[in-house]
Amino acid sequence: MTILRDLSVLWSLIHVLILFIFLYESRYPRKKTLILTCIFMIPLIFINIWGLIRFGPETMGQVLLLTCTLPSLIFFFIMAKNRNAKFFFTFCLVDTLSLEIIILTNIIDYYLPGKYYVVMFVTRLIAFPLLEFLIYKFMRKSYIEIQDKIKKGWGIFAGVSALYYLLLVLMANFPTIITNRSEYIPALAIVLVLMPFMYLNIFNLVHNQMNVYNMEKEKQALYLQAAMMEQRVEQMSQNEAQTRIHHHDMRHKLQTLSVMIQKDESAEALKYIADSEAELNRVQNIRYCTNPVIDAVFSYYFQQAEEAEIRMELTLSIPNDLTVNATELSTVFANSLENAIHACKKLPVEQRRIQCKCISKPQLMFQVSNPYIGKIEFDSKGQPVAVEKEHGVGTRSIAAFCDKYDAYCEYKTENGWFTFRLAQSL
């Protein structure tokens, strides 16, 4: 009686699919991805189960690469967002982890007393959901972040993982199934033990690369903030110097104004007062908030907008006491403003316009809106897809801020306007 064996294989194939969906990124929205995956993969799974029942586990184990691995590889490659070595590494990682569970449970079932594949069925029933839980809770988020940030080195990792998967398939199924070659089980057991260490070393290496990447990004952010602060200080120093000059000249201006009044030249006097007031306003130090870092960011980008002849419509209310790191929050402001300025520069001067709003009650809400030309596409997470090289880093930085501080952000297009909105509880 082989019903439990067949059910355990069906259970295994379904959970291999679930594991892969956890770790890979589709180029399509989640709903469409799930529908297409079910349409293709469910028939493929049942074809392999039929083959298992019809031809037996030994034959199906030997043709597994052709009947299951290769068709699913082609399908998910077509569906994948990243059609490169990252995809192949993820595919081989999931298949290798799953194959290790299948081989181990098969060997355990073979050596433990009992019949009818009860041990195989029960151990797989527990092992796959446990593996999914561990991956989803402790690995999925960081793994997707690593794929997003680390650009190099994936070809070697994918090659090693693919060779390891082929080694397991060959050792477990050729020339016959491993339980028929008990003298080779110790060698296979060593390979199975070595596999987790191999992946741990790979992830440790990639994690170190990500730390270097984060340090470099933080370094660049600090350089930018230092440049903005330096520019802000220089601007304030220039304004203060001009203000001192105007104060020094005030005595002469008052004397001139006194003469005009004595000569009953009221119209000229009023015009003289208005011109003097306008001149003072031009050198007035504008502060957008009390936090020096955020104030420097606003000053820097608003000046860039002015130089690009972009009309700014500002409504800003930044709280004095922030519940988040001011430097990280300033990065969100900087990225959103930089993207808006970049989009406006593509427009005719008369259409260049940015609306920037920020309120602090009942929660911190920040919004940047700007007109745009062209077409903006969004990925499955609702984030705009970068079409230009080296773009999209700002969006990922904002997403990292939202994940860290449990903030909400959204991007939308409506009537020719692009809007970014962030909400962060105080």
Coordinates of C-alpha atoms in Angstrom, one line a residue:
M1 CA 0.0 0.0 0.0
T2 CA 1.6 3.2 -1.2
I3 CA -1.1 5.8 -0.6
L4 CA 0.9 7.5 2.2
R5 CA 4.0 7.6 0.0
D6 CA 2.1 9.3 -2.8
L7 CA 0.5 11.7 -0.4
S8 CA 3.9 12.6 1.1
V9 CA 5.3 13.3 -2.4
L10 CA 2.3 15.5 -3.2
W11 CA 2.7 17.3 0.1
S12 CA 6.4 17.8 -0.7
L13 CA 5.9 19.2 -4.2
I14 CA 3.2 21.6 -3.0
H15 CA 5.5 23.0 -0.2
V16 CA 8.5 23.3 -2.6
L17 CA 6.2 25.6 -4.5
I18 CA 5.3 27.6 -1.4
L19 CA 8.9 27.9 -0.3
F20 CA 9.9 29.3 -3.7
I21 CA 7.0 31.8 -3.7
F22 CA 8.3 33.0 -0.3
L23 CA 11.7 33.9 -1.7
Y24 CA 11.4 35.0 -5.3
E25 CA 10.1 38.2 -6.7
S26 CA 7.6 38.1 -9.5
R27 CA 7.4 40.7 -12.3
Y28 CA 3.6 40.7 -12.0
P29 CA 1.3 41.7 -9.2
R30 CA 0.7 39.1 -6.4
K31 CA -2.8 38.1 -7.5
K32 CA -1.8 37.6 -11.2
T33 CA 1.3 35.7 -10.0
L34 CA -0.7 33.3 -7.9
I35 CA -3.3 32.7 -10.7
L36 CA -0.6 31.9 -13.3
T37 CA 1.4 29.8 -10.9
C38 CA -1.7 27.7 -10.0
I39 CA -2.6 27.3 -13.7
F40 CA 0.8 26.0 -14.6
M41 CA 2.2 24.3 -11.5
I42 CA -0.8 22.4 -10.2
P43 CA -1.2 20.3 -13.4
L44 CA 2.6 19.8 -13.4
I45 CA 2.5 18.5 -9.9
F46 CA -0.3 16.0 -10.6
I47 CA 1.4 14.8 -13.8
N48 CA 4.4 13.9 -11.6
I49 CA 2.2 12.2 -9.0
W50 CA 0.6 10.2 -11.8
G51 CA 4.1 9.2 -13.0
L52 CA 5.0 8.2 -9.5
I53 CA 1.9 5.9 -9.2
R54 CA 2.4 4.6 -12.8
F55 CA 6.1 4.0 -12.9
G56 CA 7.3 4.0 -9.3
P57 CA 9.7 6.2 -7.2
E58 CA 12.9 4.9 -8.8
T59 CA 12.0 5.7 -12.4
M60 CA 10.5 9.1 -11.4
G61 CA 13.5 10.0 -9.3
Q62 CA 15.7 9.4 -12.4
V63 CA 13.6 11.6 -14.7
L64 CA 12.8 14.3 -12.0
L65 CA 15.0 16.9 -13.7
L66 CA 13.1 16.6 -16.9
T67 CA 9.5 16.1 -15.6
C68 CA 9.6 18.6 -12.7
T69 CA 12.7 20.7 -12.3
L70 CA 13.3 21.9 -15.8
P71 CA 9.6 22.9 -16.6
S72 CA 9.2 24.8 -13.3
L73 CA 12.6 26.5 -13.8
I74 CA 11.5 27.7 -17.3
F75 CA 8.1 28.9 -15.9
F76 CA 9.4 30.8 -13.0
F77 CA 12.2 32.3 -15.0
I78 CA 9.6 33.8 -17.3
M79 CA 7.7 35.1 -14.3
A80 CA 10.7 36.4 -12.4
K81 CA 11.4 40.0 -11.8
N82 CA 15.2 39.4 -11.8
R83 CA 16.1 37.1 -14.7
N84 CA 19.7 36.7 -13.7
A85 CA 21.9 34.6 -11.4
K86 CA 19.9 35.8 -8.3
F87 CA 16.9 33.9 -9.7
F88 CA 18.9 30.7 -10.4
F89 CA 20.5 30.8 -6.9
T90 CA 17.0 31.1 -5.3
F91 CA 15.6 28.3 -7.4
C92 CA 18.5 26.0 -6.6
L93 CA 18.4 27.0 -2.9
V94 CA 14.7 26.0 -2.5
D95 CA 15.1 22.8 -4.5
T96 CA 18.2 21.8 -2.6
L97 CA 16.6 22.4 0.8
S98 CA 13.5 20.5 -0.2
L99 CA 15.5 17.6 -1.7
E100 CA 17.4 17.3 1.5
I101 CA 14.2 16.9 3.5
I102 CA 12.9 14.3 1.0
I103 CA 16.1 12.3 1.0
L104 CA 16.5 12.4 4.8
T105 CA 12.8 11.4 5.4
N106 CA 13.2 8.6 2.9
I107 CA 16.3 7.2 4.6
I108 CA 14.7 7.5 8.1
D109 CA 11.6 5.7 6.9
Y110 CA 13.8 3.0 5.4
Y111 CA 15.7 2.3 8.6
L112 CA 13.1 2.7 11.3
P113 CA 10.6 -0.1 12.0
G114 CA 7.2 0.1 10.5
K115 CA 5.6 -0.3 7.1
Y116 CA 3.4 1.6 4.6
Y117 CA 5.5 4.8 4.6
V118 CA 4.0 6.1 7.9
V119 CA 7.3 7.6 9.1
M120 CA 8.0 9.2 5.8
F121 CA 4.5 10.8 5.7
V122 CA 4.6 12.1 9.3
T123 CA 8.1 13.5 9.1
R124 CA 7.4 15.3 5.9
L125 CA 4.1 16.5 7.3
I126 CA 6.1 18.3 10.1
A127 CA 9.4 19.2 8.4
F128 CA 8.1 21.3 5.5
P129 CA 5.8 23.6 7.5
L130 CA 8.6 24.0 10.1
L131 CA 11.0 24.9 7.3
E132 CA 8.5 27.4 5.9
F133 CA 7.9 29.0 9.3
L134 CA 11.7 29.4 9.9
I135 CA 12.3 30.9 6.5
Y136 CA 9.3 33.2 6.6
K137 CA 10.0 34.5 10.1
F138 CA 13.8 34.7 10.1
M139 CA 15.1 34.7 6.5
R140 CA 12.6 36.0 4.0
K141 CA 12.7 39.7 4.7
S142 CA 16.5 39.9 4.9
Y143 CA 17.0 37.7 1.9
I144 CA 14.8 39.9 -0.3
E145 CA 16.7 42.9 1.0
I146 CA 20.0 41.2 0.2
Q147 CA 18.8 40.4 -3.4
D148 CA 17.8 44.0 -3.8
K149 CA 21.1 45.5 -2.6
I150 CA 23.8 43.1 -3.6
K151 CA 24.5 43.2 -7.3
K152 CA 27.6 41.1 -7.7
G153 CA 28.7 37.6 -6.9
W154 CA 25.5 35.8 -7.5
G155 CA 26.8 33.8 -10.5
I156 CA 29.3 31.9 -8.4
F157 CA 26.7 31.2 -5.7
A158 CA 24.2 30.0 -8.3
G159 CA 26.8 27.7 -9.9
V160 CA 27.8 26.2 -6.6
S161 CA 24.1 25.7 -5.6
A162 CA 23.2 24.1 -8.9
L163 CA 26.1 21.7 -8.8
Y164 CA 25.1 20.7 -5.3
Y165 CA 21.6 20.1 -6.3
L166 CA 22.7 17.9 -9.2
L167 CA 25.0 16.0 -6.9
L168 CA 22.2 15.2 -4.5
V169 CA 19.9 14.1 -7.4
L170 CA 22.6 11.8 -8.8
M171 CA 23.7 10.3 -5.5
A172 CA 20.1 9.7 -4.4
N173 CA 18.7 8.2 -7.6
F174 CA 21.5 6.8 -9.9
P175 CA 22.0 4.1 -10.8
T176 CA 19.2 3.1 -8.5
I177 CA 17.4 4.7 -5.5
I178 CA 19.7 5.2 -2.5
T179 CA 17.9 2.8 -0.2
N180 CA 18.9 0.0 -2.6
R181 CA 22.5 1.0 -2.2
S182 CA 22.8 1.2 1.6
E183 CA 26.7 1.1 1.4
Y184 CA 26.5 4.6 -0.2
I185 CA 24.2 6.1 2.5
P186 CA 27.1 7.3 4.8
A187 CA 28.7 9.2 1.9
L188 CA 25.3 10.8 1.0
A189 CA 24.8 11.6 4.7
I190 CA 28.1 13.6 4.7
V191 CA 27.0 15.5 1.7
L192 CA 23.7 16.3 3.4
V193 CA 25.5 17.5 6.5
L194 CA 27.9 19.7 4.5
M195 CA 25.0 21.4 2.6
P196 CA 23.8 23.6 5.5
F197 CA 27.4 24.7 6.2
M198 CA 27.8 25.7 2.6
Y199 CA 24.7 27.9 2.6
L200 CA 25.6 29.4 6.0
N201 CA 29.0 30.4 4.5
I202 CA 27.3 31.9 1.5
F203 CA 24.8 33.9 3.5
N204 CA 27.5 35.1 5.9
L205 CA 29.5 36.3 2.9
V206 CA 26.5 38.0 1.3
H207 CA 25.5 39.5 4.7
N208 CA 29.0 41.0 5.1
Q209 CA 28.7 42.5 1.6
M210 CA 25.4 44.0 2.6
N211 CA 26.9 45.6 5.7
V212 CA 29.6 47.1 3.5
Y213 CA 26.9 48.3 1.1
N214 CA 24.9 49.9 4.0
M215 CA 28.0 51.5 5.4
E216 CA 28.8 53.0 2.0
K217 CA 25.3 54.3 1.7
E218 CA 25.4 55.8 5.2
K219 CA 28.7 57.4 4.3
Q220 CA 27.3 58.9 1.1
A221 CA 24.2 60.2 3.1
L222 CA 26.5 61.8 5.7
Y223 CA 28.6 63.5 3.0
L224 CA 25.4 64.8 1.5
Q225 CA 24.1 66.0 4.8
A226 CA 27.4 67.6 5.6
A227 CA 27.3 69.4 2.2
M228 CA 23.8 70.6 2.8
M229 CA 24.7 71.8 6.3
E230 CA 27.8 73.6 5.0
Q231 CA 25.7 75.3 2.3
R232 CA 23.1 76.2 4.9
V233 CA 25.7 77.7 7.2
E234 CA 27.3 79.6 4.3
Q235 CA 23.9 80.9 3.2
M236 CA 23.1 82.1 6.8
S237 CA 26.6 83.7 7.1
Q238 CA 26.1 85.6 3.9
N239 CA 22.6 86.7 4.9
E240 CA 23.9 87.9 8.3
A241 CA 26.7 89.8 6.7
Q242 CA 24.3 91.5 4.3
T243 CA 22.0 92.3 7.2
R244 CA 24.8 93.9 9.2
I245 CA 25.6 96.1 6.1
H246 CA 21.9 97.1 5.9
H247 CA 21.8 97.9 9.6
H248 CA 25.0 100.0 9.2
D249 CA 23.4 101.8 6.3
M250 CA 20.1 102.3 8.2
R251 CA 21.3 105.7 9.6
H252 CA 21.9 107.1 6.2
K253 CA 18.6 105.8 4.9
L254 CA 16.8 107.4 7.9
Q255 CA 18.5 110.7 7.1
T256 CA 17.4 110.4 3.5
L257 CA 13.9 109.6 4.5
S258 CA 13.8 112.6 7.0
V259 CA 14.8 115.0 4.2
M260 CA 12.1 113.5 1.9
I261 CA 9.5 114.1 4.6
Q262 CA 10.7 117.7 5.3
K263 CA 10.3 118.4 1.5
D264 CA 6.8 116.9 1.6
E265 CA 7.8 114.2 -0.9
S266 CA 5.5 111.6 0.7
A267 CA 5.1 109.4 -2.5
E268 CA 8.9 109.1 -2.9
A269 CA 9.3 108.4 0.8
L270 CA 6.8 105.6 0.7
K271 CA 8.5 104.1 -2.4
Y272 CA 11.8 104.4 -0.6
I273 CA 10.5 102.6 2.4
A274 CA 9.0 99.8 0.3
D275 CA 12.3 99.3 -1.6
S276 CA 14.2 99.1 1.6
E277 CA 11.8 96.6 3.1
A278 CA 12.0 94.4 0.0
E279 CA 15.8 94.5 0.2
L280 CA 15.8 93.4 3.8
N281 CA 13.3 90.6 3.0
R282 CA 15.6 89.2 0.3
V283 CA 18.4 88.6 2.9
Q284 CA 16.1 87.3 5.6
N285 CA 17.2 83.9 7.1
I286 CA 14.4 81.4 6.4
R287 CA 14.1 78.5 8.8
Y288 CA 11.8 75.7 7.9
C289 CA 12.0 73.8 11.2
T290 CA 14.0 73.8 14.4
N291 CA 15.9 70.6 13.7
P292 CA 19.1 71.6 12.0
V293 CA 19.5 68.5 9.8
I294 CA 15.9 68.6 8.4
D295 CA 16.1 72.4 8.0
A296 CA 19.3 72.0 6.0
V297 CA 17.7 69.3 3.8
F298 CA 14.7 71.6 3.0
S299 CA 16.9 74.6 2.4
Y300 CA 19.2 72.6 0.1
Y301 CA 16.5 71.1 -2.1
F302 CA 14.3 74.2 -2.1
Q303 CA 17.3 76.2 -3.4
Q304 CA 17.8 73.6 -6.1
A305 CA 14.2 73.9 -7.1
E306 CA 14.5 77.7 -7.2
E307 CA 17.6 77.4 -9.5
A308 CA 15.6 75.0 -11.8
E309 CA 12.8 77.6 -11.9
I310 CA 10.4 75.3 -10.1
R311 CA 7.5 76.9 -8.3
M312 CA 7.3 75.6 -4.7
E313 CA 4.1 75.6 -2.8
L314 CA 5.0 74.9 0.9
T315 CA 2.9 74.0 3.9
L316 CA 5.3 72.8 6.6
S317 CA 4.8 72.0 10.2
I318 CA 7.6 69.8 11.6
P319 CA 7.3 68.9 15.3
N320 CA 10.2 69.9 17.6
D321 CA 10.3 66.4 19.2
L322 CA 10.6 63.5 16.8
T323 CA 10.0 59.9 17.7
V324 CA 12.3 58.7 14.8
N325 CA 15.9 59.4 13.9
A326 CA 16.1 62.9 12.4
T327 CA 18.8 61.9 10.0
E328 CA 16.8 58.9 8.7
L329 CA 13.7 61.0 8.3
S330 CA 15.7 63.7 6.5
T331 CA 16.7 61.0 4.0
V332 CA 13.1 60.3 3.2
F333 CA 12.5 64.1 2.7
A334 CA 15.6 64.3 0.5
N335 CA 14.8 61.4 -1.7
S336 CA 11.2 62.4 -2.3
L337 CA 12.2 66.0 -3.1
E338 CA 15.0 65.0 -5.3
N339 CA 12.7 62.7 -7.3
A340 CA 10.2 65.5 -7.7
I341 CA 12.8 68.0 -8.8
H342 CA 14.2 65.5 -11.3
A343 CA 10.7 64.9 -12.8
C344 CA 10.0 68.6 -13.0
K345 CA 13.2 69.4 -14.9
K346 CA 11.8 67.3 -17.8
L347 CA 8.8 69.7 -18.1
P348 CA 8.6 73.2 -19.7
V349 CA 9.4 75.9 -17.2
E350 CA 5.8 77.1 -17.0
Q351 CA 4.6 73.6 -15.9
R352 CA 7.3 73.1 -13.2
R353 CA 5.6 73.0 -9.8
I354 CA 6.0 71.1 -6.6
Q355 CA 3.5 70.9 -3.7
C356 CA 5.2 70.0 -0.4
K357 CA 3.1 69.6 2.7
C358 CA 3.8 68.4 6.2
I359 CA 1.6 68.3 9.3
S360 CA 2.5 67.0 12.8
K361 CA -1.0 66.3 14.2
P362 CA -2.7 63.9 14.7
Q363 CA 0.4 62.2 13.2
L364 CA 3.4 63.2 11.1
M365 CA 2.3 63.2 7.5
F366 CA 4.5 64.3 4.6
Q367 CA 3.4 64.7 1.0
V368 CA 5.2 65.7 -2.2
S369 CA 3.2 66.1 -5.4
N370 CA 4.5 67.1 -8.9
P371 CA 3.4 67.0 -12.5
Y372 CA 5.2 64.5 -14.8
I373 CA 5.5 63.3 -18.3
G374 CA 5.8 59.8 -19.6
K375 CA 4.5 56.6 -18.0
I376 CA 5.1 55.5 -14.5
E377 CA 4.7 51.8 -13.7
F378 CA 4.3 50.2 -10.2
D379 CA 5.6 46.9 -9.0
S380 CA 3.6 44.3 -6.9
K381 CA 4.4 46.3 -3.8
G382 CA 2.9 49.5 -5.2
Q383 CA 6.4 51.2 -5.6
P384 CA 7.4 53.0 -8.8
V385 CA 9.6 51.0 -11.1
A386 CA 12.9 52.7 -12.0
V387 CA 13.4 52.9 -15.7
E388 CA 16.8 54.8 -15.6
K389 CA 20.0 53.2 -14.6
E390 CA 21.1 53.9 -11.0
H391 CA 17.6 55.1 -10.1
G392 CA 15.3 53.4 -7.6
V393 CA 17.7 53.6 -4.7
G394 CA 15.7 56.4 -3.1
T395 CA 12.5 54.3 -3.2
R396 CA 14.3 51.4 -1.5
S397 CA 15.7 53.7 1.2
I398 CA 12.2 55.0 1.9
A399 CA 10.9 51.4 2.1
A400 CA 13.6 50.6 4.6
F401 CA 12.6 53.6 6.7
C402 CA 9.0 52.4 6.7
D403 CA 9.9 48.9 7.7
K404 CA 12.1 50.1 10.5
Y405 CA 9.6 52.6 12.0
D406 CA 6.3 50.9 11.0
A407 CA 5.4 53.9 8.8
Y408 CA 3.0 53.9 5.9
C409 CA 3.9 55.2 2.4
E410 CA 2.1 55.2 -0.9
Y411 CA 2.8 56.3 -4.4
K412 CA 0.0 57.2 -6.9
T413 CA -0.6 59.0 -10.2
E414 CA -3.7 61.0 -10.9
N415 CA -4.5 63.5 -13.6
G416 CA -0.9 64.0 -14.6
W417 CA 0.4 64.4 -11.1
F418 CA 2.6 62.0 -9.1
T419 CA 2.2 62.0 -5.4
F420 CA 4.3 60.5 -2.6
R421 CA 2.7 60.3 0.9
L422 CA 4.2 59.2 4.2
A423 CA 2.4 58.7 7.5
Q424 CA 4.4 58.1 10.7
S425 CA 2.8 57.9 14.2
L426 CA 4.4 60.2 16.7

